[in-house]
Coordinates of C-alpha atoms in Angstrom, one line a residue:
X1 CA -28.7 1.6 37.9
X2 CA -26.9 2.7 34.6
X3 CA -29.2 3.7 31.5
X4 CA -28.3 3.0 27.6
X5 CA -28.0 5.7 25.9
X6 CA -30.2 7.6 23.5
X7 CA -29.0 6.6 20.2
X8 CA -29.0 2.5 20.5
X9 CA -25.4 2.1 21.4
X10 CA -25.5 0.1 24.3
X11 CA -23.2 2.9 26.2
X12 CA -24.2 2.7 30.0
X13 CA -24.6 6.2 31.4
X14 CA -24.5 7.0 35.4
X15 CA -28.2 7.9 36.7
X16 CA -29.0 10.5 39.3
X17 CA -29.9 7.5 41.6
X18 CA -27.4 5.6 41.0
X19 CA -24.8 5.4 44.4
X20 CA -22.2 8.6 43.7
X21 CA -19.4 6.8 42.4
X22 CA -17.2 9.3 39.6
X23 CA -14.4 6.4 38.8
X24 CA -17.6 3.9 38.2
X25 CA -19.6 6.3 35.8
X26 CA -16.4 7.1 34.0
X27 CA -15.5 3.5 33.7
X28 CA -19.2 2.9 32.5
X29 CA -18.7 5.9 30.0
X30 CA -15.1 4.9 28.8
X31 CA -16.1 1.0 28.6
X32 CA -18.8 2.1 25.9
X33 CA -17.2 4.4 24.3
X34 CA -13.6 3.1 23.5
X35 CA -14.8 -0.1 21.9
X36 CA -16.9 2.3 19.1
X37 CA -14.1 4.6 18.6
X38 CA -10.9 4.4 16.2
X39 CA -8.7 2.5 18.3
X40 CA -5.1 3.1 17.6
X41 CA -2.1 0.6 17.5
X42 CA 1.2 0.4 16.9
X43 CA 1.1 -2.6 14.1
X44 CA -1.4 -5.3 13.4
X45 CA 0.9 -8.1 15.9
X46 CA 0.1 -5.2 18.7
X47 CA -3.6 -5.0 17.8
X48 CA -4.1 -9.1 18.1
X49 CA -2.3 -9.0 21.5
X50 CA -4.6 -6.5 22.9
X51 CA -8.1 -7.5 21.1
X52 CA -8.2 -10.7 22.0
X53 CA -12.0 -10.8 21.5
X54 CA -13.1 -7.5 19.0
X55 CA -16.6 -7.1 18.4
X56 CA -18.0 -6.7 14.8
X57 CA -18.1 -2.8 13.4
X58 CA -14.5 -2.4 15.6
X59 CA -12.5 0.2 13.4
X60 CA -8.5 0.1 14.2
X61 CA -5.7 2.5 13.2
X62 CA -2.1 0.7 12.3
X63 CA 0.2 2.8 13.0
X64 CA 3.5 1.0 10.9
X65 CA 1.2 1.0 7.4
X66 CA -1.4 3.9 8.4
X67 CA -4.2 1.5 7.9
X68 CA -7.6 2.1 9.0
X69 CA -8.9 -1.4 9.2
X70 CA -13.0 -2.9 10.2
X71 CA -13.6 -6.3 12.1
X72 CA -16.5 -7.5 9.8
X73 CA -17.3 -10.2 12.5
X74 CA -14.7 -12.6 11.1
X75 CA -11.6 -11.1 10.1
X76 CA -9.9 -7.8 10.1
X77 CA -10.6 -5.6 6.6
X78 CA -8.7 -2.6 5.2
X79 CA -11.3 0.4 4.8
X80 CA -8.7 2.7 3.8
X81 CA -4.2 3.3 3.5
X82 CA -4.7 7.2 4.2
X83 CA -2.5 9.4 2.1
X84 CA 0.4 7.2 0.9
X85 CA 3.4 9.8 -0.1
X86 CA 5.5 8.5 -3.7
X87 CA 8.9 7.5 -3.0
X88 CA 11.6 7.8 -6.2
X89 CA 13.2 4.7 -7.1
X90 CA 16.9 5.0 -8.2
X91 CA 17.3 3.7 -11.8
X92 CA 20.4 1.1 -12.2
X93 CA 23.2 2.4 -14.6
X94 CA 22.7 3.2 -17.6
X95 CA 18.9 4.1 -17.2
X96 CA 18.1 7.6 -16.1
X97 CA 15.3 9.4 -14.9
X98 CA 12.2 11.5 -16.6
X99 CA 12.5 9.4 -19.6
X100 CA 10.4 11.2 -22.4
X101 CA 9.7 13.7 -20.3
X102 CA 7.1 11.7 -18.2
X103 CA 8.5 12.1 -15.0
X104 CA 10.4 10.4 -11.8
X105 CA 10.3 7.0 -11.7
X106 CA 8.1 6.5 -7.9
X107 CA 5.9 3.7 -6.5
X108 CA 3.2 4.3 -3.6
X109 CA 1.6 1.5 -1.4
X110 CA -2.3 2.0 -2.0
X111 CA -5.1 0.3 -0.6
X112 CA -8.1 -0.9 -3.3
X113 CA -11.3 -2.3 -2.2
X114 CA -9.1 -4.0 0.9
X115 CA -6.4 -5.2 -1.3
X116 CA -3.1 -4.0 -0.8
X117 CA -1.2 -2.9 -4.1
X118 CA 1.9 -1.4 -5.4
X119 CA 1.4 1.6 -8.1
X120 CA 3.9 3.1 -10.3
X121 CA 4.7 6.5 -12.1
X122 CA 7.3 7.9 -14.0
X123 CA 9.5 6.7 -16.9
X124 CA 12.9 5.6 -17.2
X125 CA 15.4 7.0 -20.1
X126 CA 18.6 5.3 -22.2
X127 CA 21.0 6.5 -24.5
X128 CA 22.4 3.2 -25.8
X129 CA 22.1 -0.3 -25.8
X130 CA 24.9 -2.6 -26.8
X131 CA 24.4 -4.2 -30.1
X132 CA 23.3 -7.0 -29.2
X133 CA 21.4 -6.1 -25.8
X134 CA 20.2 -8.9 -22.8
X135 CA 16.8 -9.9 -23.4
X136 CA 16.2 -8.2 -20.0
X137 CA 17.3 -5.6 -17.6
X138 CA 16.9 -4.8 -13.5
X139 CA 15.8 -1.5 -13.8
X140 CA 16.0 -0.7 -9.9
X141 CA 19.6 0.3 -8.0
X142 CA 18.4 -1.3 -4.7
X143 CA 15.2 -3.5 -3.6
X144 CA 12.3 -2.5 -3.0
X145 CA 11.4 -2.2 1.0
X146 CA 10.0 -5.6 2.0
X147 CA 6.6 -3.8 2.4
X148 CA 5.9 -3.5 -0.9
X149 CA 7.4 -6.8 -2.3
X150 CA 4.7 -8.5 -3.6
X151 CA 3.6 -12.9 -2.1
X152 CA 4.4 -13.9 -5.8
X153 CA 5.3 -13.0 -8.9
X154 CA 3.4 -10.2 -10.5
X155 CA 3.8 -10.1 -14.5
X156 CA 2.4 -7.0 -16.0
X157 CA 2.5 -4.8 -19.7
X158 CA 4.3 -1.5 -20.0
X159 CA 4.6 1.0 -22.8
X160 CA 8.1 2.0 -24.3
X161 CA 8.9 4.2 -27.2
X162 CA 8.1 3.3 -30.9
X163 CA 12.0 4.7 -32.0
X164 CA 14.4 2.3 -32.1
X165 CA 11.7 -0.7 -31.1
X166 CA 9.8 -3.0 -33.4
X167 CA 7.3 -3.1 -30.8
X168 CA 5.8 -0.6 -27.9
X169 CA 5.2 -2.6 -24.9
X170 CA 7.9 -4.8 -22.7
X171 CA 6.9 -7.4 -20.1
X172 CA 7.4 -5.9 -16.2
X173 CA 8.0 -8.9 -13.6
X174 CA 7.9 -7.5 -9.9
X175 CA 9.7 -9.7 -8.0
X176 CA 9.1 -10.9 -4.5
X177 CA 13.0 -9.7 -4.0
X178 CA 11.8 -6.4 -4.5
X179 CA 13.7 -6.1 -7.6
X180 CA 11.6 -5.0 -11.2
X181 CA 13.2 -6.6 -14.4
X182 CA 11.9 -5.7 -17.8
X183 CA 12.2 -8.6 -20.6
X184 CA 11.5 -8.0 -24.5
X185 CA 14.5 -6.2 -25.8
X186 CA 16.8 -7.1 -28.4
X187 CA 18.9 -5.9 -31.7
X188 CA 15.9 -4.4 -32.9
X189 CA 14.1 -3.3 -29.4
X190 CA 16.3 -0.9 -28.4
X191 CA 13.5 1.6 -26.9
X192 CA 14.8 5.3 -25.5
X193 CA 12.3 5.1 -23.0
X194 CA 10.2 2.8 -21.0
X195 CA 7.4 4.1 -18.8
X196 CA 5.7 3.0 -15.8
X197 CA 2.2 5.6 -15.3
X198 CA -0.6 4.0 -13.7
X199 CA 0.9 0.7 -13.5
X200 CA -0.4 -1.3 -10.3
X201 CA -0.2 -4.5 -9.1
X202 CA -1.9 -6.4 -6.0
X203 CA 0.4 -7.7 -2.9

């Protein structure tokens, strides 16, 4: 009969004695071993449909948001997003990019102690304003991808220059539309730059 193996992992290796069977030892071997690897999947839909019944310290791989996720016993938890690569965000007319020299405006997808959040970078430039500007402004050309939209409203503070601005932050809503607006200007907050470094909100 099959033995456990040496380090307490309940992995049933083939014996000597047992009856000479290679498809059952390697079924023993790949039935113990599988379940304690990283087991990769295509999304988290295709992961429910094929672990029916995971076991507690199961790590998965999620292929769609390159997600390595733990079944605590209860529920799958993110451990870790990987390397998430910053995509540039085109600036609606009339802001441009690199404003005061702080670089393109990007957002990343990161992963914080299981949380999934959207971070910023960059800052966004302007030449004029009208004279009397709107109170707000869409600062993106196109929506966000629906992957990084946030469940609700997120409502956050972000610097913008002292010249031309009777004050040096602006409000930042990040919409579930995938769209970021920027509130607090006026006759006298006409800012040449807003920034966006190290901004992060959760999902």
């Amino acid at each position: 009969m099959t033995a456990p193996d040496q380090w307490g992992q309940s992995i049933a290796l083939w014996q000597m004695n047992d009856p000479p069977s290679i498809p059952d030892a390697i079924k023993a071997l790949a039935d113990g071993v599988i379940p304690r690897g990283v087991l990769r999947f295509a999304s988290a839909s295709t992961r429910g449909a094929t672990l029916t019944a995971p076991t507690e310290g199961m790590l998965t791989w999620l292929q769609d948001v390159n997600r390595l996720d733990l079944y605590d016993g209860s529920s799958w938890v993110a451990v870790s997003v990987g390397r998430s690569s910053w995509t540039t965000i085109t600036p609606a007319s009339p802001w441009t990019q690199d404003g005061n020299n702080n670089g393109t405006f990007q957002y990343r997808l990161l992963n914080i102690s299981g949380e999934e959040s959207l971070q910023f970078r960059g800052a966004l430039g302007r030449a004029s304003y009208p004279s009397s500007p709107a109170s707000s402004y869409v600062v993106n050309n196109t929506a966000l991808p629906s992957i990084v939209r946030p469940s609700t409203l997120r409502t956050v503070v972000i610097p913008c220059s002292d010249t031309s601005s009777d004050r040096i932050t602006l409000k930042l809503d990040v919409k579930t539309d995938g769209y970021l607006e920027v509130f607090g200007f006026s006759s006298s907050v006409k800012p040449p730059w807003i920034g966006f470094n190290g901004v992060t909100v959760s999902l």
